[in-house]
Coordinates of C-alpha atoms in Angstrom, one line a residue:
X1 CA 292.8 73.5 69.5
X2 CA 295.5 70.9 69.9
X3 CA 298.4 73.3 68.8
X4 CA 297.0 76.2 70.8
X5 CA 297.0 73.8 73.6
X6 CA 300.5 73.7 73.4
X7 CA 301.1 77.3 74.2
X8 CA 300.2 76.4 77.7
X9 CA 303.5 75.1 77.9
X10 CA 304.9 78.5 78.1
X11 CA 304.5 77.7 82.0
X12 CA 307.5 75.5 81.5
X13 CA 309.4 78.7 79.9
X14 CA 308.3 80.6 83.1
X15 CA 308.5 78.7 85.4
X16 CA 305.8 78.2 86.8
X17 CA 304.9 75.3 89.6
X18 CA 301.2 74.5 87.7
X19 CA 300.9 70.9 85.7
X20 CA 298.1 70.9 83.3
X21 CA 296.0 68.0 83.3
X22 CA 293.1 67.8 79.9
X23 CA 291.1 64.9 80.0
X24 CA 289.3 64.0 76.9
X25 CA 286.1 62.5 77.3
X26 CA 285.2 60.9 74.0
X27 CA 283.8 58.1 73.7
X28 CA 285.6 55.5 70.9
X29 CA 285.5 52.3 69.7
X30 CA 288.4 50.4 72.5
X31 CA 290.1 47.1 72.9
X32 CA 290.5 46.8 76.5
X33 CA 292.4 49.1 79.4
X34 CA 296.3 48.9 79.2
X35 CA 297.7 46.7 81.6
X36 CA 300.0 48.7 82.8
X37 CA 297.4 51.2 84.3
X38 CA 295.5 48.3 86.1
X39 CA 298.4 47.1 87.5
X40 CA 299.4 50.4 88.7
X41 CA 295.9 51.1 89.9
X42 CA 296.3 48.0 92.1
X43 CA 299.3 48.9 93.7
X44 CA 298.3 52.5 94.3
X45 CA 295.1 50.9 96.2
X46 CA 297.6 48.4 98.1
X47 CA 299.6 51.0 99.3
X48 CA 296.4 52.7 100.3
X49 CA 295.1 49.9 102.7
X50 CA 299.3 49.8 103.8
X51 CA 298.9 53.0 104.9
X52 CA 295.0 52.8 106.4
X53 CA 296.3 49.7 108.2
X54 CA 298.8 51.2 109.7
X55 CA 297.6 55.2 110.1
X56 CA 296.7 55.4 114.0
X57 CA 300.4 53.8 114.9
X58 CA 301.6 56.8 112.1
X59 CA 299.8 59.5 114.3
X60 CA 300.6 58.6 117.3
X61 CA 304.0 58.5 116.3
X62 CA 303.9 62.0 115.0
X63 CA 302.0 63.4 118.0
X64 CA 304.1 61.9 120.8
X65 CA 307.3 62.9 118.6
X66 CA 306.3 66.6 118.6
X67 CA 305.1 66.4 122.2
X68 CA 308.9 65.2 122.9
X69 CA 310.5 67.6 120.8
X70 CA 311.2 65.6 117.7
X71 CA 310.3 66.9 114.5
X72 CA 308.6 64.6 112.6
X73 CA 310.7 62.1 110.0
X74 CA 310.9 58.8 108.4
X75 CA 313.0 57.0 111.5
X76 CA 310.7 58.3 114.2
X77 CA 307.4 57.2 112.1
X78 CA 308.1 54.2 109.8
X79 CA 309.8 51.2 111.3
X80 CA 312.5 49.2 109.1
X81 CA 310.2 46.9 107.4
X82 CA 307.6 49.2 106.7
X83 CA 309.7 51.6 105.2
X84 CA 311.4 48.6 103.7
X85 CA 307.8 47.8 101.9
X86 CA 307.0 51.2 101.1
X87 CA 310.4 51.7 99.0
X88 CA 309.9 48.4 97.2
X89 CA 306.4 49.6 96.0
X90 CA 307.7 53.1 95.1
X91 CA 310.4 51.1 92.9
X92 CA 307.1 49.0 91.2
X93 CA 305.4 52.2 90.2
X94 CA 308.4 52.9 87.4
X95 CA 307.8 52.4 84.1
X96 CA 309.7 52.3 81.0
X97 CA 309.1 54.2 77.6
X98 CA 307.1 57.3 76.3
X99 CA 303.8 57.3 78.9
X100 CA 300.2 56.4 77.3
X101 CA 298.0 59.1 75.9
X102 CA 295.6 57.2 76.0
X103 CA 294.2 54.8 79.3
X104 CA 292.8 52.0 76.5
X105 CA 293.8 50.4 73.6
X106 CA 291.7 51.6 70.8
X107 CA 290.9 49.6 68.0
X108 CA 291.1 52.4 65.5
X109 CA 295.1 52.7 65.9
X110 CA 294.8 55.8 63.4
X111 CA 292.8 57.4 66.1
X112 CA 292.4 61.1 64.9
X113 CA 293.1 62.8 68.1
X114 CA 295.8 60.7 69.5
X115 CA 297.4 61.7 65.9
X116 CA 297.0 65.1 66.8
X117 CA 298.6 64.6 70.0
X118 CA 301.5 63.7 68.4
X119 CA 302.0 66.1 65.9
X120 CA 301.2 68.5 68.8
X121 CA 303.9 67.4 70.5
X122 CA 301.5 66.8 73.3
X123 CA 303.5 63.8 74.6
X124 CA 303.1 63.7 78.4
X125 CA 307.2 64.3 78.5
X126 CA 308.6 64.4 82.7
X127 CA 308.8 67.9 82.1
X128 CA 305.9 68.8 79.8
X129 CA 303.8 71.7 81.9
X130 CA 300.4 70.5 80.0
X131 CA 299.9 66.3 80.2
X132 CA 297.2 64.8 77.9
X133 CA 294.8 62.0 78.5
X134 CA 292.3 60.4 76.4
X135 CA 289.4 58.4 77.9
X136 CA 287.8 57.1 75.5
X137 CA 284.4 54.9 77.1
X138 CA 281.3 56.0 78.9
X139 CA 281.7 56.5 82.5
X140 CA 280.2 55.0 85.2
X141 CA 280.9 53.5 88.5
X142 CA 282.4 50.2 87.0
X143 CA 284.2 51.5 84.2
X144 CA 287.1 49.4 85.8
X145 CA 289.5 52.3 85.9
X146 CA 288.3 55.5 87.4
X147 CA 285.3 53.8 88.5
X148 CA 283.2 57.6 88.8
X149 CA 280.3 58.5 87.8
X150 CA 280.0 61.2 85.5
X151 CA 279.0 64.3 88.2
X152 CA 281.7 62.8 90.4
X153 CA 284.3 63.6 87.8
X154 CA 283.0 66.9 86.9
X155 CA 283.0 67.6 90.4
X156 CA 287.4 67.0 90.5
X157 CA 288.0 69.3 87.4
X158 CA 288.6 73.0 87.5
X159 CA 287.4 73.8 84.2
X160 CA 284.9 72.4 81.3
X161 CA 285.5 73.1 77.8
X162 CA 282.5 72.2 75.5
X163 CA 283.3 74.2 72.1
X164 CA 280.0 73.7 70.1
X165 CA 279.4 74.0 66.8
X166 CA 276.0 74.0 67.1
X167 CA 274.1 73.2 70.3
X168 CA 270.1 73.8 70.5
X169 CA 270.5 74.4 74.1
X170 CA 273.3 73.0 75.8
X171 CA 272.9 71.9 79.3
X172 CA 276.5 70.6 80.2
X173 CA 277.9 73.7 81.5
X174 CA 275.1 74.5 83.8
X175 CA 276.0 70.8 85.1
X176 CA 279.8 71.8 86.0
X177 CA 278.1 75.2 87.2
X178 CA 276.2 72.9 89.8
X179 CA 279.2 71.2 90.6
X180 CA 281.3 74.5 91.2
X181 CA 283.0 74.0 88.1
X182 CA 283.5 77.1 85.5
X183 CA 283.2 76.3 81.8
X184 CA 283.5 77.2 78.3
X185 CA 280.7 77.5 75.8
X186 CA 280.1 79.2 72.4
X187 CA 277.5 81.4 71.2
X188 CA 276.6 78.7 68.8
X189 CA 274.7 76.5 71.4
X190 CA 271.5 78.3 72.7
X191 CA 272.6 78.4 76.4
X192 CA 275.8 80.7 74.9
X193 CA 273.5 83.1 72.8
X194 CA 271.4 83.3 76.6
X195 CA 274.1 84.2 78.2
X196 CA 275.3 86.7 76.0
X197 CA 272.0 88.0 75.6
X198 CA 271.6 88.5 79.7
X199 CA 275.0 89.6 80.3
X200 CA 275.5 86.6 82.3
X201 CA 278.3 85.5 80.5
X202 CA 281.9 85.4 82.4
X203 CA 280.3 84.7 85.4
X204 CA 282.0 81.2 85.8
X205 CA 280.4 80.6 81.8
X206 CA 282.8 81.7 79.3
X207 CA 281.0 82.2 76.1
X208 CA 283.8 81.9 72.9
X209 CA 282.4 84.3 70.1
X210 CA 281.8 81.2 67.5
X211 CA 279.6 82.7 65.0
X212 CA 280.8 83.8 61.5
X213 CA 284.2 83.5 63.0
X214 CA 287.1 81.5 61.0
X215 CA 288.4 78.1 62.6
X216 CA 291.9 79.8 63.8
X217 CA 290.1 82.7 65.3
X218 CA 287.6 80.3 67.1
X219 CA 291.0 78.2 68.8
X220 CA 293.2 81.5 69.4
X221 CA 290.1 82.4 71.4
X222 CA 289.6 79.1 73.0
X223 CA 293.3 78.8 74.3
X224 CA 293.5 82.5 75.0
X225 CA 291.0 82.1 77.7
X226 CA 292.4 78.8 79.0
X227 CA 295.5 80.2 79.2
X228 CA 294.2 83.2 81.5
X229 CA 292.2 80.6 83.3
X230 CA 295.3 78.9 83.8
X231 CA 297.1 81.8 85.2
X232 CA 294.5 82.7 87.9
X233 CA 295.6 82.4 91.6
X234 CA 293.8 79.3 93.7
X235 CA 291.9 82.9 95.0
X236 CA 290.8 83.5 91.1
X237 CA 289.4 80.0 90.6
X238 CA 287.4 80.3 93.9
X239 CA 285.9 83.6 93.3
X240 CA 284.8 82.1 89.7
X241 CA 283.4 78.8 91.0
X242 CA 281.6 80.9 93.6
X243 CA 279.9 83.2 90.4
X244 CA 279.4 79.4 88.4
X245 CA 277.5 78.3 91.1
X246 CA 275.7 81.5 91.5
X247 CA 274.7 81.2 87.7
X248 CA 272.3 77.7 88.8
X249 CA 269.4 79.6 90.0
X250 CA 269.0 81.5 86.7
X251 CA 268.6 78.1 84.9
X252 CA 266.1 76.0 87.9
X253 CA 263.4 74.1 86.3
X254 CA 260.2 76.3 88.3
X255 CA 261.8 79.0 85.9
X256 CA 262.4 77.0 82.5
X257 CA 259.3 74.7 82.1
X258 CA 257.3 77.3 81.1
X259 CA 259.3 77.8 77.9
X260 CA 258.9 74.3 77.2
X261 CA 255.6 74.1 78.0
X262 CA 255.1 77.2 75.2
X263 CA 257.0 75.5 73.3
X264 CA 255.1 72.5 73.2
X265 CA 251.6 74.1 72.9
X266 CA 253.1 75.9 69.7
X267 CA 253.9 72.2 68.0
X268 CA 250.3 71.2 68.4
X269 CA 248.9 74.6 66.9
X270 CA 251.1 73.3 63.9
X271 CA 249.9 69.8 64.2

């Protein structure tokens, strides 16, 4: 998956405007958060209240500048010292080195797929199309980095990729569908083999054809269809979010319960 991953960089070969952020979500065994990235997360919140502080002086600025012909620019909005500030905090974001591909410190330092990042060449370089990031705790709203809870990061991603190998049902894509968010499921996990079964799949659900399928045909498959996905206009991802979201209905609970309910009634005829 990793090496196929890396063909997304052909945007870099053409191109293209698009930057690739994957965040991996697995949980791991961590250390604490690297400094650096607390500090950082500091200053970007500093410069945040800077510029709340100091945002209704900004717009008038810009609006009496435009109602006297001046096109809006850093002399006629900032004074000196702000500006001054501002510049001095742009200078404290720099960093040295290769940038983290991971935000924590893990204690497993042989971490299998930070390894494969590397031997990916998935190294978050300046002018790598596709950037990496591994996020290796739980989250939550006091996390003390992203600070989110779970829905409220699915809700800033474009697209979920849940590859199972097996999966009795599978309710995670539905989740993004909720959200707006298309995914990517297999026809190993029941919700896949439901979709494909309905012809529902497609529709904001990709289902990736899994099942007596070798490993390199399963991850050509999987980075084929990110790599379309990729492609698609800001048009293309609307039109699919708008299909993902249609998909909810089909899986509401006043529809479902009665298959558990069967279910259930069938484990105490075998009780």
């Amino acid at each position: 998956f990793l090496l196929r991953l890396q063909t997304l960089q052909d945007h870099r070969k053409k191109q293209s405007d698009k930057t690739i952020v994957v965040f991996f979500f697995v949980p791991n065994a961590i250390k604490i958060i690297h400094p650096e990235f607390l500090e950082s997360k500091a200053l970007f919140q500093d410069i945040k209240d800077m510029i709340d502080d100091n945002i209704k002086d900004i717009r008038n600025k810009i609006i009496y500048g435009i109602a006297n012909q001046k096109l809006p620019s850093e002399i006629n909005i900032f004074d000196e010292d702000f500006l001054f500030e501002l510049k001095n905090k742009m200078v404290s974001f720099k960093r040295e080195g290769e940038p983290y591909l991971c935000t924590h410190e893990l204690i497993n330092e042989r971490d299998i797929i930070l390894k494969s990042f590397r031997e990916n060449s998935l190294l978050n370089k300046k002018n790598d199309k596709v950037k990496v990031i591994l996020y290796p705790c739980y989250l939550n709203s006091s996390d003390g980095l992203l600070d989110l809870e779970y829905y409220s990061v699915v809700w800033g991603c474009h697209l979920g990729i849940f590859p199972s190998y097996y999966e009795p049902w599978g309710y995670t894509p539905i989740e993004c569908s909720a959200y707006g968010v298309s995914s990517i499921t297999t026809d190993l996990s029941g919700l896949g083999r439901y979709l494909l079964k309905t012809n529902e799949h497609d529709k904001g659900v990709f289902v990736v054809h899994r099942e007596n399928k070798s490993e390199e045909e399963v991850v050509k498959e999987i980075a084929d269809r990110l790599y379309w996905f990729s492609a698609l206009s800001k048009e293309g991802r609307i039109r699919y979010k708008i299909m993902a979201e249609n998909l909810v209905h089909i899986f509401s609970w006043e529809k479902l319960v009665e298959n558990y309910i069967k279910a259930h009634n069938l484990a105490l005829e075998k009780i």
